[in-house]
Amino acid sequence: MPLPAGRGAQVIHPRDCCVMSSSPASKLSDGASENRARRILDNLYTAVLSCDQGARVIMANPAAELLFGLSANHMLHRPLLELFGSDRLAFAPVAKALGSGQPVTAHGIRLTVAPDTPIIVDYTVTPLVRWNGVERLILELRRVDRFLRLAREETLVDSHTANRAVIRGLAHEIKNPLGGLRGAAQLLDRELPDRRQRDYTRIIIYEADRLRNLVDRMMGSRRPLRPKPVNIHQVLEHVRKLMLVEAREGLTIERDYDPSLPDLKGDREQLIQAVLNVVRNAVEAMDGRGRIRFRSRVERFLTIAQIPHRHVIRVDIEDNGPGIPVELQEQIFYPMVTQRAEGAGLGLAITQDIVAKHGGLIEFNSVPGCTCFSLYLPITEPV
Ligand SMILES: Nc1ncnc2c1ncn2[C@@H]1O[C@H](COP(=O)(O)OP(=O)(O)OP(=O)(O)O)[C@@H](O)[C@H]1O
Ligand SMILES: [Mg+2]
């Protein structure tokens, strides 16, 4: 697959930047203005394409390269229809704008981009008209599926926050009588003369301890965050080493890190716990044998829990295990939801709690052969 060129690729021609201006008076003619226009295009979050009257691409900005997963060089001179996966339905608004000479906005358009990835976009196509008809087309595309998915996740986070408050209250109520129960069993244990009878009191003490541990885990860490600059790669490397020591042969953990990521402000120990829970699940699901991949990237302009952030770190933990059963997927972050006989069903609830305390979000996608959990952790103050 051709790789997208980096930001500032030279294939954005200044003449196309001129096309961006709406009035002839504001045409950017001198070099400085052209550079300025190019810089603006380079830094736009919106994908922008310019096409000739035959709907062939003549300009693509870096955001368009990212959206289509193609370098601008690969898009240049290609028919837009082809770029849209030859999907006539997706292309219809362009045809309409070409025919009418009027701008058209389309919502929820499904496109398949490289490499075979379905995405949903909103796009506006604006024809630039001269006396002899449409001269050029400007397309502004915005990917919306990610936002739809994140919005759904946010609703989940809200309901989980409420659930966790109930669980914490309940857990508190269980712990008090449990302490009394254990104390009484201990006293009885000392009084009982018969060894066989003491076996029963020990079972009471053992089970009371087990229940207390479970309740403690359910309540999650009540230790406040101790935020310090944390390098997320150090967190991932720590977990990686730990898992490789624990695991049998046959487990590989690959790394695909963006080395330019800055530190985030967080609690290293708790972040290790959050990542470890996800990785452990992957190892358990694969029965200790398989491939896990850690990926780190930066996401720009992401809104989490209604707070917009300029930069957010995304950590993907991907495995090639059997996948999460569809019927479990909706409840996966709820406490006590488990498929494992020895599982408490608390790992993901705890991870979600920790990520939320860092102002972040966790989501996942799972099909047999590929499960990917993504942790979004803000690195900058809200914008
Ligand atoms: N990568 C994965 N692949 C397949 N199933 C998964 C994966 N991650 C989680 N699951 C499913 O989600 C369930 C819930 O996970 P969670 O970590 O919350 O609890 P648990 O692992 O069962 O128990 P605990 O973590 O408390 O020991 C698991 O039992 C498993 O069925
Ligand atoms: Mg688990």
mmCIF file of C-alpha atoms in Angstrom, residues 16-244:
data_model
loop_
_atom_site.group_PDB
_atom_site.id
_atom_site.type_symbol
_atom_site.label_atom_id
_atom_site.label_comp_id
_atom_site.label_asym_id
_atom_site.label_seq_id
_atom_site.Cartn_x
_atom_site.Cartn_y
_atom_site.Cartn_z
ATOM 1 C CA ASP A 16 -4.436 25.138 -6.430
ATOM 2 C CA CYS A 17 -4.154 27.169 -3.271
ATOM 3 C CA CYS A 18 -5.223 30.139 -5.405
ATOM 4 C CA VAL A 19 -8.349 28.238 -6.283
ATOM 5 C CA MET A 20 -9.222 28.173 -2.604
ATOM 6 C CA SER A 21 -9.860 31.933 -2.564
ATOM 7 C CA SER A 22 -13.405 32.894 -3.381
ATOM 8 C CA SER A 23 -13.045 36.334 -4.879
ATOM 9 C CA PRO A 24 -10.728 37.264 -7.733
ATOM 10 C CA ALA A 25 -9.541 40.252 -5.725
ATOM 11 C CA SER A 26 -8.198 37.986 -3.036
ATOM 12 C CA LYS A 27 -6.252 35.747 -5.390
ATOM 13 C CA LEU A 28 -2.918 34.862 -3.859
ATOM 14 C CA SER A 29 -0.354 35.794 -6.401
ATOM 15 C CA ASP A 30 2.911 36.549 -4.646
ATOM 16 C CA GLY A 31 5.159 33.839 -3.186
ATOM 17 C CA ALA A 32 4.564 34.797 0.443
ATOM 18 C CA SER A 33 0.798 34.521 0.078
ATOM 19 C CA GLU A 34 1.141 31.196 -1.682
ATOM 20 C CA ASN A 35 3.274 29.872 1.123
ATOM 21 C CA ARG A 36 0.794 31.122 3.670
ATOM 22 C CA ALA A 37 -2.085 29.442 1.842
ATOM 23 C CA ARG A 38 -0.091 26.235 1.625
ATOM 24 C CA ARG A 39 0.651 26.337 5.332
ATOM 25 C CA ILE A 40 -3.030 26.778 6.075
ATOM 26 C CA LEU A 41 -3.931 23.801 3.893
ATOM 27 C CA ASP A 42 -1.160 21.737 5.461
ATOM 28 C CA ASN A 43 -2.511 22.341 8.926
ATOM 29 C CA LEU A 44 -6.192 21.957 8.216
ATOM 30 C CA TYR A 45 -7.886 19.161 10.104
ATOM 31 C CA THR A 46 -10.377 18.907 7.264
ATOM 32 C CA ALA A 47 -9.388 16.832 4.245
ATOM 33 C CA VAL A 48 -9.405 19.051 1.157
ATOM 34 C CA LEU A 49 -9.279 17.886 -2.454
ATOM 35 C CA SER A 50 -9.391 19.947 -5.584
ATOM 36 C CA CYS A 51 -10.546 18.361 -8.862
ATOM 37 C CA ASP A 52 -10.705 19.501 -12.481
ATOM 38 C CA GLN A 53 -13.953 19.636 -14.444
ATOM 39 C CA GLY A 54 -13.508 15.958 -15.316
ATOM 40 C CA ALA A 55 -13.517 15.169 -11.552
ATOM 41 C CA ARG A 56 -9.846 14.169 -11.526
ATOM 42 C CA VAL A 57 -7.784 15.055 -8.471
ATOM 43 C CA ILE A 58 -5.381 17.961 -8.920
ATOM 44 C CA MET A 59 -4.651 18.718 -5.281
ATOM 45 C CA ALA A 60 -4.792 16.916 -1.944
ATOM 46 C CA ASN A 61 -3.789 18.282 1.451
ATOM 47 C CA PRO A 62 -2.125 16.126 4.154
ATOM 48 C CA ALA A 63 -5.448 15.574 5.959
ATOM 49 C CA ALA A 64 -6.792 14.087 2.694
ATOM 50 C CA GLU A 65 -3.738 11.824 2.490
ATOM 51 C CA LEU A 66 -4.494 10.565 5.991
ATOM 52 C CA LEU A 67 -8.179 10.099 5.256
ATOM 53 C CA PHE A 68 -7.661 8.117 2.058
ATOM 54 C CA GLY A 69 -4.521 6.330 3.266
ATOM 55 C CA LEU A 70 -2.742 7.399 0.067
ATOM 56 C CA SER A 71 0.002 9.860 -0.665
ATOM 57 C CA ALA A 72 -0.984 12.964 -2.625
ATOM 58 C CA ASN A 73 1.217 11.705 -5.456
ATOM 59 C CA HIS A 74 -0.926 8.595 -5.696
ATOM 60 C CA MET A 75 -4.120 10.596 -5.758
ATOM 61 C CA LEU A 76 -2.971 13.103 -8.349
ATOM 62 C CA HIS A 77 -4.808 12.791 -11.717
ATOM 63 C CA ARG A 78 -6.912 9.888 -10.464
ATOM 64 C CA PRO A 79 -10.670 10.045 -11.076
ATOM 65 C CA LEU A 80 -12.498 10.935 -7.884
ATOM 66 C CA LEU A 81 -14.955 8.123 -8.552
ATOM 67 C CA GLU A 82 -12.083 5.660 -8.356
ATOM 68 C CA LEU A 83 -10.913 7.217 -5.106
ATOM 69 C CA PHE A 84 -14.446 6.694 -3.800
ATOM 70 C CA GLY A 85 -14.096 2.968 -4.491
ATOM 71 C CA SER A 86 -16.159 3.304 -7.725
ATOM 72 C CA ASP A 87 -19.219 3.724 -5.503
ATOM 73 C CA ARG A 88 -21.703 5.729 -7.596
ATOM 74 C CA LEU A 89 -23.896 6.424 -4.577
ATOM 75 C CA ALA A 90 -20.988 8.029 -2.723
ATOM 76 C CA PHE A 91 -20.091 9.978 -5.875
ATOM 77 C CA ALA A 92 -23.678 11.165 -6.581
ATOM 78 C CA PRO A 93 -23.337 14.517 -4.726
ATOM 79 C CA VAL A 94 -20.257 15.328 -6.864
ATOM 80 C CA ALA A 95 -22.186 14.555 -10.040
ATOM 81 C CA LYS A 96 -25.028 16.735 -8.783
ATOM 82 C CA ALA A 97 -22.689 19.671 -8.058
ATOM 83 C CA LEU A 98 -21.060 19.279 -11.476
ATOM 84 C CA GLY A 99 -24.478 19.306 -13.164
ATOM 85 C CA SER A 100 -25.995 22.170 -11.202
ATOM 86 C CA GLY A 101 -22.953 24.360 -10.576
ATOM 87 C CA GLN A 102 -24.208 24.638 -6.971
ATOM 88 C CA PRO A 103 -22.492 23.478 -3.750
ATOM 89 C CA VAL A 104 -23.801 20.203 -2.328
ATOM 90 C CA THR A 105 -23.326 18.806 1.170
ATOM 91 C CA ALA A 106 -23.678 15.090 1.808
ATOM 92 C CA HIS A 107 -23.902 13.398 5.203
ATOM 93 C CA GLY A 108 -23.022 9.906 6.320
ATOM 94 C CA ILE A 109 -21.379 8.810 3.079
ATOM 95 C CA ARG A 110 -19.754 5.383 3.252
ATOM 96 C CA LEU A 111 -16.359 5.159 1.543
ATOM 97 C CA THR A 112 -13.820 2.372 1.327
ATOM 98 C CA VAL A 113 -10.314 3.718 1.643
ATOM 99 C CA ALA A 114 -6.914 2.045 1.563
ATOM 100 C CA PRO A 115 -6.289 -0.568 2.853
ATOM 101 C CA ASP A 116 -9.874 -1.833 2.455
ATOM 102 C CA THR A 117 -11.123 0.225 5.370
ATOM 103 C CA PRO A 118 -14.746 1.338 5.438
ATOM 104 C CA ILE A 119 -15.217 4.851 6.804
ATOM 105 C CA ILE A 120 -18.107 7.306 7.032
ATOM 106 C CA VAL A 121 -17.660 10.923 5.990
ATOM 107 C CA ASP A 122 -19.625 14.130 5.626
ATOM 108 C CA TYR A 123 -18.493 16.111 2.639
ATOM 109 C CA THR A 124 -19.190 19.358 0.860
ATOM 110 C CA VAL A 125 -18.439 19.809 -2.812
ATOM 111 C CA THR A 126 -18.202 23.357 -4.094
ATOM 112 C CA PRO A 127 -18.000 23.981 -7.851
ATOM 113 C CA LEU A 128 -16.019 27.003 -8.962
ATOM 114 C CA VAL A 129 -17.921 28.296 -11.953
ATOM 115 C CA ARG A 130 -16.638 30.379 -14.874
ATOM 116 C CA TRP A 131 -18.631 31.732 -17.829
ATOM 117 C CA ASN A 132 -18.106 28.462 -19.734
ATOM 118 C CA GLY A 133 -19.213 26.186 -16.873
ATOM 119 C CA VAL A 134 -17.657 24.437 -13.895
ATOM 120 C CA GLU A 135 -13.924 25.024 -13.844
ATOM 121 C CA ARG A 136 -12.905 23.220 -10.677
ATOM 122 C CA LEU A 137 -14.355 21.396 -7.708
ATOM 123 C CA ILE A 138 -13.321 21.810 -4.094
ATOM 124 C CA LEU A 139 -14.162 18.961 -1.754
ATOM 125 C CA GLU A 140 -14.017 19.221 2.021
ATOM 126 C CA LEU A 141 -14.334 15.874 3.755
ATOM 127 C CA ARG A 142 -14.688 15.111 7.453
ATOM 128 C CA ARG A 143 -14.587 11.635 8.863
ATOM 129 C CA VAL A 144 -17.493 11.151 11.244
ATOM 130 C CA ASP A 145 -17.598 7.438 12.123
ATOM 131 C CA ARG A 146 -14.949 7.870 14.788
ATOM 132 C CA PHE A 147 -16.958 10.638 16.413
ATOM 133 C CA LEU A 148 -20.160 8.599 16.256
ATOM 134 C CA ARG A 149 -18.370 5.705 17.910
ATOM 135 C CA LEU A 150 -16.785 7.915 20.547
ATOM 136 C CA ALA A 151 -20.142 9.515 21.278
ATOM 137 C CA ARG A 152 -21.554 6.034 21.887
ATOM 138 C CA GLU A 153 -18.626 5.250 24.160
ATOM 139 C CA GLU A 154 -19.218 8.440 26.090
ATOM 140 C CA THR A 155 -22.794 7.409 26.792
ATOM 141 C CA LEU A 156 -21.357 4.152 28.079
ATOM 142 C CA VAL A 157 -18.903 6.016 30.285
ATOM 143 C CA ASP A 158 -21.773 8.037 31.785
ATOM 144 C CA SER A 159 -23.816 4.963 32.637
ATOM 145 C CA HIS A 160 -20.746 3.176 33.992
ATOM 146 C CA THR A 161 -19.932 6.104 36.240
ATOM 147 C CA ALA A 162 -23.419 5.828 37.735
ATOM 148 C CA ASN A 163 -23.064 2.045 38.067
ATOM 149 C CA ARG A 164 -19.742 2.320 39.781
ATOM 150 C CA ALA A 165 -21.171 4.743 42.325
ATOM 151 C CA VAL A 166 -23.881 2.162 43.170
ATOM 152 C CA ILE A 167 -21.298 -0.647 43.355
ATOM 153 C CA ARG A 168 -19.044 1.361 45.635
ATOM 154 C CA GLY A 169 -21.983 2.052 47.975
ATOM 155 C CA LEU A 170 -22.973 -1.616 47.973
ATOM 156 C CA ALA A 171 -19.419 -2.812 48.498
ATOM 157 C CA HIS A 172 -19.132 -0.537 51.511
ATOM 158 C CA GLU A 173 -22.251 -2.068 53.030
ATOM 159 C CA ILE A 174 -20.879 -5.587 52.501
ATOM 160 C CA LYS A 175 -17.484 -4.881 54.051
ATOM 161 C CA ASN A 176 -18.742 -3.791 57.489
ATOM 162 C CA PRO A 177 -20.721 -6.936 58.428
ATOM 163 C CA LEU A 178 -18.019 -9.017 56.767
ATOM 164 C CA GLY A 179 -15.451 -7.661 59.230
ATOM 165 C CA GLY A 180 -17.709 -8.664 62.149
ATOM 166 C CA LEU A 181 -18.268 -12.115 60.658
ATOM 167 C CA ARG A 182 -14.560 -12.748 60.292
ATOM 168 C CA GLY A 183 -13.771 -11.486 63.795
ATOM 169 C CA ALA A 184 -16.430 -13.758 65.324
ATOM 170 C CA ALA A 185 -15.089 -16.761 63.361
ATOM 171 C CA GLN A 186 -11.588 -16.027 64.663
ATOM 172 C CA LEU A 187 -12.788 -15.913 68.286
ATOM 173 C CA LEU A 188 -14.713 -19.143 67.797
ATOM 174 C CA ASP A 189 -11.632 -20.716 66.244
ATOM 175 C CA ARG A 190 -9.667 -20.075 69.431
ATOM 176 C CA GLU A 191 -12.423 -21.454 71.677
ATOM 177 C CA LEU A 192 -13.171 -24.665 69.814
ATOM 178 C CA PRO A 193 -11.447 -27.683 71.346
ATOM 179 C CA ASP A 194 -12.061 -30.054 68.428
ATOM 180 C CA ARG A 195 -9.628 -29.711 65.516
ATOM 181 C CA ARG A 196 -12.212 -30.943 63.004
ATOM 182 C CA GLN A 197 -14.642 -28.233 64.119
ATOM 183 C CA ARG A 198 -11.917 -25.644 63.613
ATOM 184 C CA ASP A 199 -11.765 -26.636 59.956
ATOM 185 C CA TYR A 200 -15.201 -25.023 59.605
ATOM 186 C CA THR A 201 -14.186 -21.728 61.192
ATOM 187 C CA ARG A 202 -11.146 -21.622 58.903
ATOM 188 C CA ILE A 203 -13.383 -22.011 55.885
ATOM 189 C CA ILE A 204 -15.446 -19.048 57.159
ATOM 190 C CA ILE A 205 -12.273 -16.959 57.602
ATOM 191 C CA TYR A 206 -10.880 -17.980 54.182
ATOM 192 C CA GLU A 207 -14.119 -17.198 52.370
ATOM 193 C CA ALA A 208 -14.551 -13.893 54.239
ATOM 194 C CA ASP A 209 -11.039 -12.879 53.123
ATOM 195 C CA ARG A 210 -11.795 -13.881 49.557
ATOM 196 C CA LEU A 211 -14.977 -11.828 49.603
ATOM 197 C CA ARG A 212 -13.166 -8.819 51.070
ATOM 198 C CA ASN A 213 -10.534 -8.965 48.341
ATOM 199 C CA LEU A 214 -13.243 -9.140 45.712
ATOM 200 C CA VAL A 215 -15.069 -6.172 47.218
ATOM 201 C CA ASP A 216 -11.804 -4.207 47.411
ATOM 202 C CA ARG A 217 -11.156 -4.838 43.711
ATOM 203 C CA MET A 218 -14.742 -3.914 42.869
ATOM 204 C CA MET A 219 -14.385 -0.587 44.631
ATOM 205 C CA GLY A 220 -11.283 0.088 42.593
ATOM 206 C CA SER A 221 -8.343 2.121 43.744
ATOM 207 C CA ARG A 222 -9.437 4.938 45.990
ATOM 208 C CA ARG A 223 -5.928 6.285 46.027
ATOM 209 C CA PRO A 224 -6.014 9.713 44.413
ATOM 210 C CA LEU A 225 -3.984 10.105 41.229
ATOM 211 C CA ARG A 226 -0.415 11.228 41.686
ATOM 212 C CA PRO A 227 0.051 12.923 38.351
ATOM 213 C CA LYS A 228 3.582 13.345 37.072
ATOM 214 C CA PRO A 229 5.022 13.432 33.557
ATOM 215 C CA VAL A 230 4.731 9.883 32.253
ATOM 216 C CA ASN A 231 6.245 8.451 29.118
ATOM 217 C CA ILE A 232 3.585 6.106 27.754
ATOM 218 C CA HIS A 233 6.203 3.979 26.009
ATOM 219 C CA GLN A 234 7.867 3.265 29.354
ATOM 220 C CA VAL A 235 4.490 2.109 30.661
ATOM 221 C CA LEU A 236 4.017 -0.163 27.638
ATOM 222 C CA GLU A 237 7.551 -1.520 27.860
ATOM 223 C CA HIS A 238 7.096 -2.311 31.546
ATOM 224 C CA VAL A 239 3.922 -4.278 30.808
ATOM 225 C CA ARG A 240 5.554 -5.983 27.837
ATOM 226 C CA LYS A 241 8.496 -7.244 29.889
ATOM 227 C CA LEU A 242 6.200 -8.377 32.680
ATOM 228 C CA MET A 243 3.972 -10.336 30.330
ATOM 229 C CA LEU A 244 6.868 -11.946 28.486
#
